[in-house]
PDB file of C-alpha atoms and ligand atoms in Angstrom:
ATOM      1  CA  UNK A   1      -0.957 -21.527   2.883  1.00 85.00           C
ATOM      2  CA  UNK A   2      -2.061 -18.563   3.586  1.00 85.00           C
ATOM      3  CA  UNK A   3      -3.546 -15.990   0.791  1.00 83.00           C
ATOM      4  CA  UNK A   4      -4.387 -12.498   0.121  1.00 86.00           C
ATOM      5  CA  UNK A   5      -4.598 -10.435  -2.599  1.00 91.00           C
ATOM      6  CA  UNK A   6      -2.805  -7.284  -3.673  1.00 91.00           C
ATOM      7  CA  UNK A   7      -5.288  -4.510  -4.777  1.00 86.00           C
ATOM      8  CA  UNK A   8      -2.541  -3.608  -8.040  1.00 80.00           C
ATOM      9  CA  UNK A   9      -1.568  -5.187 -10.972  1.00 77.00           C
ATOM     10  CA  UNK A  10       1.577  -3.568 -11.346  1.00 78.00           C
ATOM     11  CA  UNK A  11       4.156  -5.815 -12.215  1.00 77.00           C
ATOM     12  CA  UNK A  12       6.862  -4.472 -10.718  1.00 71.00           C
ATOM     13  CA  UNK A  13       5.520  -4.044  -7.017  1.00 75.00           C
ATOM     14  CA  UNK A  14       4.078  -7.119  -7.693  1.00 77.00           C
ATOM     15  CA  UNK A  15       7.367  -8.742  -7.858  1.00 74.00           C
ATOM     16  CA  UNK A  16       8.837  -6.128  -5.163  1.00 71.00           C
ATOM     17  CA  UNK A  17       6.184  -7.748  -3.041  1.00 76.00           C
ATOM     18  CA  UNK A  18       6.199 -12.003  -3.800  1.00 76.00           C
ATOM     19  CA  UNK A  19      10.371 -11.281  -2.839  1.00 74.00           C
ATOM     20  CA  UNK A  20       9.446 -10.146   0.485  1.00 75.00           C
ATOM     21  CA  UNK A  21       6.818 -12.408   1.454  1.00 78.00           C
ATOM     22  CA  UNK A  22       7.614 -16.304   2.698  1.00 76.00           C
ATOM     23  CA  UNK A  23       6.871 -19.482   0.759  1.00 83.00           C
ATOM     24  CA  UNK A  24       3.994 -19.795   3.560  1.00 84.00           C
ATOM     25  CA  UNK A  25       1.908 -17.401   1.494  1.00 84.00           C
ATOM     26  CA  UNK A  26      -0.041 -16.758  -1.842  1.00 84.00           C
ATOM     27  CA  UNK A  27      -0.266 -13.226  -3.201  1.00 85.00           C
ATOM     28  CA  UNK A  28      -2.568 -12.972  -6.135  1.00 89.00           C
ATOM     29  CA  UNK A  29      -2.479 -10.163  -8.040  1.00 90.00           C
ATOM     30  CA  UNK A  30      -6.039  -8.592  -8.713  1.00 87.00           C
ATOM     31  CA  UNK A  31      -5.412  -8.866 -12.645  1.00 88.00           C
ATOM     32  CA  UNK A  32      -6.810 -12.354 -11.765  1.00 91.00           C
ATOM     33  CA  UNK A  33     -10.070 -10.787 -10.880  1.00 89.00           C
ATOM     34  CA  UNK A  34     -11.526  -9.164 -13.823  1.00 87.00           C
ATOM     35  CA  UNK A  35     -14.719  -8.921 -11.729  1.00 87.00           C
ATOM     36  CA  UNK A  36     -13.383  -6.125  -9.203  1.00 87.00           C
ATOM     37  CA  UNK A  37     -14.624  -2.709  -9.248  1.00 88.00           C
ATOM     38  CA  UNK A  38     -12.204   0.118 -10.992  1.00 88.00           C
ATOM     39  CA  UNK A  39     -11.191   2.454  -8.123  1.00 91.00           C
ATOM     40  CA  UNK A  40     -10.853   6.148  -8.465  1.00 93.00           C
ATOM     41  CA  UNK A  41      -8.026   6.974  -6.738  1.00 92.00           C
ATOM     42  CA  UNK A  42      -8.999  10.894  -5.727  1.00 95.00           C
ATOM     43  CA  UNK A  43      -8.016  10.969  -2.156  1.00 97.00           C
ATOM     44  CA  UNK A  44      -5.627  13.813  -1.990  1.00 96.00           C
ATOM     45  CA  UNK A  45      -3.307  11.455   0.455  1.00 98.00           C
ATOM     46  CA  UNK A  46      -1.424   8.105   0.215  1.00 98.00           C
ATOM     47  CA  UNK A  47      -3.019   6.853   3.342  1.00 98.00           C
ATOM     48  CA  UNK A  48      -6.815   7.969   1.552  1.00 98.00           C
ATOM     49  CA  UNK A  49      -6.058   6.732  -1.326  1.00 97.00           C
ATOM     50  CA  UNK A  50      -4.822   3.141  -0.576  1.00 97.00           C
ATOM     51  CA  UNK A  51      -7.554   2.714   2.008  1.00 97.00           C
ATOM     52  CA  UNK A  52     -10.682   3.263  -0.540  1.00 97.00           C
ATOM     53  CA  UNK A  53      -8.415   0.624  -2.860  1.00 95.00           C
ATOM     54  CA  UNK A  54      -7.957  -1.632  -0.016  1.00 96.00           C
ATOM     55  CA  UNK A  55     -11.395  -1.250   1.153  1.00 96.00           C
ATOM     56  CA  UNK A  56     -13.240  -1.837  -1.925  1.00 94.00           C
ATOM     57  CA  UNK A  57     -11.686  -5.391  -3.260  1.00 93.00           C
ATOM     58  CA  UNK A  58     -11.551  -6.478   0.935  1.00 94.00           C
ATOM     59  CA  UNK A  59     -15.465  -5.647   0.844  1.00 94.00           C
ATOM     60  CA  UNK A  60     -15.730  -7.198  -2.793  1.00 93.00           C
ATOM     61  CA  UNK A  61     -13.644 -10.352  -2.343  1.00 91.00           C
ATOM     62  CA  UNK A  62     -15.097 -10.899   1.310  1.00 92.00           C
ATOM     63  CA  UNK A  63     -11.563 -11.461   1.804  1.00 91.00           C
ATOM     64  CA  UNK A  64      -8.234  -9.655   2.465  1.00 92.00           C
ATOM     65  CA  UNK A  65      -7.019  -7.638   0.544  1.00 94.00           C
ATOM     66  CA  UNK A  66      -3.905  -5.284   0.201  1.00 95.00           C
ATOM     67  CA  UNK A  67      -3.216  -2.031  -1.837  1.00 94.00           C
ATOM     68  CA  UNK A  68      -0.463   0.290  -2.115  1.00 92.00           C
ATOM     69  CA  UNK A  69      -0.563   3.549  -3.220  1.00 94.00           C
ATOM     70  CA  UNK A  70       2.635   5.534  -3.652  1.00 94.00           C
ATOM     71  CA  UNK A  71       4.392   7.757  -5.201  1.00 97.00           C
ATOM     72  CA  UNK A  72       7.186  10.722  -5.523  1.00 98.00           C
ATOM     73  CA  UNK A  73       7.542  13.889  -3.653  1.00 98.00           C
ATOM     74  CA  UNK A  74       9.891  16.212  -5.336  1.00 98.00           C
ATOM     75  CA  UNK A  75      11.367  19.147  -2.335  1.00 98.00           C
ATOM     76  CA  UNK A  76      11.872  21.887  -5.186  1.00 98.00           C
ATOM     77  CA  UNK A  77       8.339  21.554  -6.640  1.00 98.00           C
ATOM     78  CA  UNK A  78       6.261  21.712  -3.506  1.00 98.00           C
ATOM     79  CA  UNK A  79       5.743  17.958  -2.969  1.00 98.00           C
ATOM     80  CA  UNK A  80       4.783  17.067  -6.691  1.00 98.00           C
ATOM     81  CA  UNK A  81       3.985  14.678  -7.939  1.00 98.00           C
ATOM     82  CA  UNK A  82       2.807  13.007  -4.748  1.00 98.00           C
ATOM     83  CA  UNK A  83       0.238  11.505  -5.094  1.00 97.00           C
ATOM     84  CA  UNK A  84      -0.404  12.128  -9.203  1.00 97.00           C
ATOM     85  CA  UNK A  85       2.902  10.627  -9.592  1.00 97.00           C
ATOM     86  CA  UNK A  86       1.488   7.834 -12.327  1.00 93.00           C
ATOM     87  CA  UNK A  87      -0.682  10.490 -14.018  1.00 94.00           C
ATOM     88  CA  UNK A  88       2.006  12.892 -14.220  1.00 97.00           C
ATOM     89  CA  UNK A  89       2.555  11.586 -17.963  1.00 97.00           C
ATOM     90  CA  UNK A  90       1.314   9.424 -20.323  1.00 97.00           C
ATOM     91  CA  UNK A  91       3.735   6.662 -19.518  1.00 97.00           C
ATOM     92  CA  UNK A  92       7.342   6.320 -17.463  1.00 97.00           C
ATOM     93  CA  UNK A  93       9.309   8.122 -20.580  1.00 97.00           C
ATOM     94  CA  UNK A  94       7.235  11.082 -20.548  1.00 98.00           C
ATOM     95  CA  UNK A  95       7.144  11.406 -16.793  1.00 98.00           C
ATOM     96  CA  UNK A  96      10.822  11.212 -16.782  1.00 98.00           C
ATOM     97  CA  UNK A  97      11.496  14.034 -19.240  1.00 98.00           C
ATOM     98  CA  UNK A  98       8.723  15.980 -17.589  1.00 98.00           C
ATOM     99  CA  UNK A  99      10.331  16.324 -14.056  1.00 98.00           C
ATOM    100  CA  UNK A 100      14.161  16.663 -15.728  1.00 98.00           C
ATOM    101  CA  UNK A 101      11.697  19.735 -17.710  1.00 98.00           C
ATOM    102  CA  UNK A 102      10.869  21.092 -14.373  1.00 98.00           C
ATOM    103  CA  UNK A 103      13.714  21.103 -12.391  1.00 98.00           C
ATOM    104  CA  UNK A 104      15.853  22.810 -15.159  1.00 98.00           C
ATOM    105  CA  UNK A 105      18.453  24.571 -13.772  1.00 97.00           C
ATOM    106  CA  UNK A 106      17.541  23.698 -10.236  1.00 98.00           C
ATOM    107  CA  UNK A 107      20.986  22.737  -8.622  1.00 98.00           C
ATOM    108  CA  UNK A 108      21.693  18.659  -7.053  1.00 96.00           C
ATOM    109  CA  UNK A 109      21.380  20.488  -3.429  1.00 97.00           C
ATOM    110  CA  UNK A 110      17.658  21.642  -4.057  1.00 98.00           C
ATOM    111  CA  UNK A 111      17.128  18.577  -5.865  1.00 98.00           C
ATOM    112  CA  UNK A 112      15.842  16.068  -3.210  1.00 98.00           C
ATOM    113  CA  UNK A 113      13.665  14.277  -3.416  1.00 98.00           C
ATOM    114  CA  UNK A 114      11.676  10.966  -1.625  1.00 98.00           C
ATOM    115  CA  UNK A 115       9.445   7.839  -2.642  1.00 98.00           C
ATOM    116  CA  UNK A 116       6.469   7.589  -0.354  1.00 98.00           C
ATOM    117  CA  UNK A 117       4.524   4.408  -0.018  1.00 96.00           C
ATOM    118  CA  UNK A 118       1.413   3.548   1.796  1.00 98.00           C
ATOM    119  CA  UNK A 119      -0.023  -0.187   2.941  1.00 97.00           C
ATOM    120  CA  UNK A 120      -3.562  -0.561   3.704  1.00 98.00           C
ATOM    121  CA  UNK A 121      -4.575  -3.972   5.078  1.00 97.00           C
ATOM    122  CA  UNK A 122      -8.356  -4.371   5.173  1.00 97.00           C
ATOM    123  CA  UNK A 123     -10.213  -7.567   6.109  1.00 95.00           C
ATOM    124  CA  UNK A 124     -13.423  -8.764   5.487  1.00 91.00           C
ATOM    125  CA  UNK A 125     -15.389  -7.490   8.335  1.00 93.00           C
ATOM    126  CA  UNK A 126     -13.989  -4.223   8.720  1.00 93.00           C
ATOM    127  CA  UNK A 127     -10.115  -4.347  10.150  1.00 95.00           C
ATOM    128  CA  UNK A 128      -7.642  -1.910   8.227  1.00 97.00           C
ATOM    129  CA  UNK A 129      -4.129  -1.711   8.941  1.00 98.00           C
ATOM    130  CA  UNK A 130      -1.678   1.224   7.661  1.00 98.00           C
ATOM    131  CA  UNK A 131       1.953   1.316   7.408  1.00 98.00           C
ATOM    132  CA  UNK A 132       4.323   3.568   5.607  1.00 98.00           C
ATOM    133  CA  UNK A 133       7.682   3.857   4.287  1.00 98.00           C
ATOM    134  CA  UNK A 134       9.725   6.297   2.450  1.00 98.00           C
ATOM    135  CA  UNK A 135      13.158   6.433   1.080  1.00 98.00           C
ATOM    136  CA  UNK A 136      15.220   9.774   0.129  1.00 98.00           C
ATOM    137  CA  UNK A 137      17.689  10.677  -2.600  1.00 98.00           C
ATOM    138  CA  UNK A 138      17.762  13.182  -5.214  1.00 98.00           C
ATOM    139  CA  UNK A 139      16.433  13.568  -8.672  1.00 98.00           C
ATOM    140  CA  UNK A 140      19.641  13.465 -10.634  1.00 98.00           C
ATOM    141  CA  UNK A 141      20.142  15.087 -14.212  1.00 98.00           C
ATOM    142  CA  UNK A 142      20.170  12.384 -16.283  1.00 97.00           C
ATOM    143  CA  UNK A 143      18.678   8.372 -16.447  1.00 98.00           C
ATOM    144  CA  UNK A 144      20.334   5.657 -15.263  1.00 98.00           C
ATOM    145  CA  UNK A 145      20.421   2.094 -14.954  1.00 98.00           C
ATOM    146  CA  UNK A 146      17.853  -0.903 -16.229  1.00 97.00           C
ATOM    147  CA  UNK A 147      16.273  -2.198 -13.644  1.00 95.00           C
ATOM    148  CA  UNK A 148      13.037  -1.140 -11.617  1.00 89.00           C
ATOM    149  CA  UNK A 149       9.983   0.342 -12.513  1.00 90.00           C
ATOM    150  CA  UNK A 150       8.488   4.264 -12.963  1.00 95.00           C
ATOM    151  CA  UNK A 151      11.114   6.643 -11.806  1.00 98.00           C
ATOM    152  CA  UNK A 152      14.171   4.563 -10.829  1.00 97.00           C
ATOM    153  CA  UNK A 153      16.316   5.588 -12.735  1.00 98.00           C
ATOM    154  CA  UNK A 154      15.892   9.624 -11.996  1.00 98.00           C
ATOM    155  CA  UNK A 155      16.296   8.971  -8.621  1.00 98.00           C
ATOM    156  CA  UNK A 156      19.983   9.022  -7.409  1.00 98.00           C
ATOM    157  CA  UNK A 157      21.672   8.462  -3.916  1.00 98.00           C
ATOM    158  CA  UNK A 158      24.630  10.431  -2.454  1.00 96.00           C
ATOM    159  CA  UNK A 159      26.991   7.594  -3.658  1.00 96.00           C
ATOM    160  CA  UNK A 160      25.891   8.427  -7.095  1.00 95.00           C
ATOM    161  CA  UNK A 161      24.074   5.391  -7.857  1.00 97.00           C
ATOM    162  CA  UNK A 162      20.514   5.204  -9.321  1.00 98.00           C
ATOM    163  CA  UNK A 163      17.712   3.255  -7.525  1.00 97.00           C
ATOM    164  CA  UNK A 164      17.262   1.192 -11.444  1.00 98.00           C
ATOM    165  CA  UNK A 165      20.797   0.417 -10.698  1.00 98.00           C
ATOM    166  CA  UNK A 166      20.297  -1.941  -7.716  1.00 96.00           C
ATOM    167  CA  UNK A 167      18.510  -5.583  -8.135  1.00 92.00           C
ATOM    168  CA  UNK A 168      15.373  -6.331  -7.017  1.00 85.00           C
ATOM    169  CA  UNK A 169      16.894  -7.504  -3.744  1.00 86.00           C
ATOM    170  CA  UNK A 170      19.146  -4.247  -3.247  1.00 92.00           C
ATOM    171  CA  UNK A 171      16.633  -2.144  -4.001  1.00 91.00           C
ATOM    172  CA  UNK A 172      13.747  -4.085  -1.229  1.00 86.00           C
ATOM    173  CA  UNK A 173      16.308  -3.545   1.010  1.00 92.00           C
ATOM    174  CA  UNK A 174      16.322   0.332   1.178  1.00 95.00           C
ATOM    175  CA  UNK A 175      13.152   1.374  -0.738  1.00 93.00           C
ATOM    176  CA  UNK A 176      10.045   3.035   0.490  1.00 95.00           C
ATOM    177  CA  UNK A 177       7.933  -0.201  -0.362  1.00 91.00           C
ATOM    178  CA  UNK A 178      10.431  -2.586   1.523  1.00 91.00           C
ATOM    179  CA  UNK A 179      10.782  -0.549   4.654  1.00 95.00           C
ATOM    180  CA  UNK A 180       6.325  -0.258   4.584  1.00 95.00           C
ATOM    181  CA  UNK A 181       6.054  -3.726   4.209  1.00 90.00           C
ATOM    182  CA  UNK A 182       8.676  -4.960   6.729  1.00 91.00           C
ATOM    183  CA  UNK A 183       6.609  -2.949   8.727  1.00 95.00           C
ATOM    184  CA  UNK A 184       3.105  -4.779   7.527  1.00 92.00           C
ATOM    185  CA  UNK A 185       4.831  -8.488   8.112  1.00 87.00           C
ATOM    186  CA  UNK A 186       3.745  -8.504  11.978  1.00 89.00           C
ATOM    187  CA  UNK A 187       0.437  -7.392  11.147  1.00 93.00           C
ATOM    188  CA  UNK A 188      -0.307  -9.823   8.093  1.00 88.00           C
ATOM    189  CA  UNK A 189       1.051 -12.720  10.400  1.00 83.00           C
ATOM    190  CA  UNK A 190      -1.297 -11.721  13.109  1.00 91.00           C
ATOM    191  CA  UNK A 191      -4.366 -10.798  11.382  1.00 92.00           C
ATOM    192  CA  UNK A 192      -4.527 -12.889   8.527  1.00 88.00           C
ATOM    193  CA  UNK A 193      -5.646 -16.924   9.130  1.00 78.00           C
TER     194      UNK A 193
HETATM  195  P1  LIG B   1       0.251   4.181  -7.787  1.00 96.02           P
HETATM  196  O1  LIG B   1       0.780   3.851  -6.434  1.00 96.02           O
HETATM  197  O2  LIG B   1      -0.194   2.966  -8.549  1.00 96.02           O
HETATM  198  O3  LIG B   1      -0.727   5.305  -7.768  1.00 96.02           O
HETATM  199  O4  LIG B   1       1.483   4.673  -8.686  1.00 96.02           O
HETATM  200  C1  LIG B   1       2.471   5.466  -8.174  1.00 96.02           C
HETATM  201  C2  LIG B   1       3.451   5.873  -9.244  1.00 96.02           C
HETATM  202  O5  LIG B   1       4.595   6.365  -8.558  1.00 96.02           O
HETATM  203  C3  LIG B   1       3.967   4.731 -10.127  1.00 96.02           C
HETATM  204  O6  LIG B   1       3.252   4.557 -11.314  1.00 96.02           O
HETATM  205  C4  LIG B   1       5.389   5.200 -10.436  1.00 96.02           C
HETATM  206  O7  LIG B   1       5.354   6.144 -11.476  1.00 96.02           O
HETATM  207  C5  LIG B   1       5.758   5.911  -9.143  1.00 96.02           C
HETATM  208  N1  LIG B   1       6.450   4.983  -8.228  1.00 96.02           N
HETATM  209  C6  LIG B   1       5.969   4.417  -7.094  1.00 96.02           C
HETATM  210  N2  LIG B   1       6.877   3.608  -6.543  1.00 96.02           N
HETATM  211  C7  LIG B   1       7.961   3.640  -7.365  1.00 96.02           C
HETATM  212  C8  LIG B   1       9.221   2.982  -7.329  1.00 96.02           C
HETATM  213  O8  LIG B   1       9.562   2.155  -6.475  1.00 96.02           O
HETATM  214  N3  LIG B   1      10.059   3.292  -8.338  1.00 96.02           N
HETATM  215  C9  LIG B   1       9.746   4.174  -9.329  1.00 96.02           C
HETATM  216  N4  LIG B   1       8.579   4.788  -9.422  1.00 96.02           N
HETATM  217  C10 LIG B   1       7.680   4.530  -8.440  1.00 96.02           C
END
């Protein structure tokens, strides 16, 4: 069996994650570390911010370790919130009515929007890996659907559907944290023993 853990304990890329892994493989979260350093995220990138998580539990662990950092870039407001998206409100509610706030009156053509999300594999002595995804749609006028996490259900595809409306499975398939961590498989299967 093999084992690393992920540098988050967010529940729902927790889950995103232990769906696209094997049976061959144990993913703790690091909730089950109460030991491990807080990290600052202040890098003003994904790719610097989900390195110095990465880094830090690989280095405190003496282990590997994997983080994510991600997030949602909204066209019509310059990129925001990037890479503040989870301190863009005190919790998913009041980010949601935030960014409907901010794009009043902003029509669904200058409304697109994309999820970005960053991998960083780092091992004990040193090795760091990157991938990233990203997935587009638009950030429609109103909530929908149940399902997900953070801003699902704000974020709409051409068909009209809303990323909260897909199951976990659906949504693997096309989101910005799938399509990073296909990408990551190769490089967890050849680096980690
Ligand atoms: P961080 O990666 O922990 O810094 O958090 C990024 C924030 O972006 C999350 O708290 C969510 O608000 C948002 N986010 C990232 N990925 C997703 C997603 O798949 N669906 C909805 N919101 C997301």
């Amino acid at each position: 069996m093999k084992s690393l853990v992920f540098a988050s304990t967010n529940k729902g890329k927790l889950g995103e994650l232990s769906l696209l892994l094997g049976p061959g493989w144990t993913v703790r979260s690091a909730a089950e570390f109460p030991s491990l350093p807080e990290v600052d995220e202040d890098r003003d990138t994904f790719e610097g911010n989900a390195t110095k998580k990465a880094q830090t539990f690989a280095a405190a662990l003496g282990g590997w370790a994997l983080a994510d950092d991600s997030g949602l870039c909204v066209d019509a407001l310059g990129g925001r919130p990037g890479v503040f998206s989870a301190r863009y409100g005190a919790n998913d509610d009041e980010r949601m009515t935030k960014l409907v706030r901010e794009l009043d009156g902003v029509p669904v053509e200058r409304r697109t929007a994309r999820f970005v999300c960053v991998l960083a594999l780092a091992g004990p002595t040193g090795e760091l890996q990157l991938t990233r995804g990203t997935c587009d749609g638009h950030i429609g006028f109103t909530r929908k659907g149940t399902h997900g996490f953070g801003y699902d259900p704000l974020f709409h595809f051409a068909d009209g559907r809303s990323l909260a409306e897909l199951t976990a499975e659906q949504k693997s398939t096309i989101s910005h944290r799938g399509a990073a961590f296909r990408e990551m498989v190769p490089h967890l299967e050849r680096l980690v023993r």
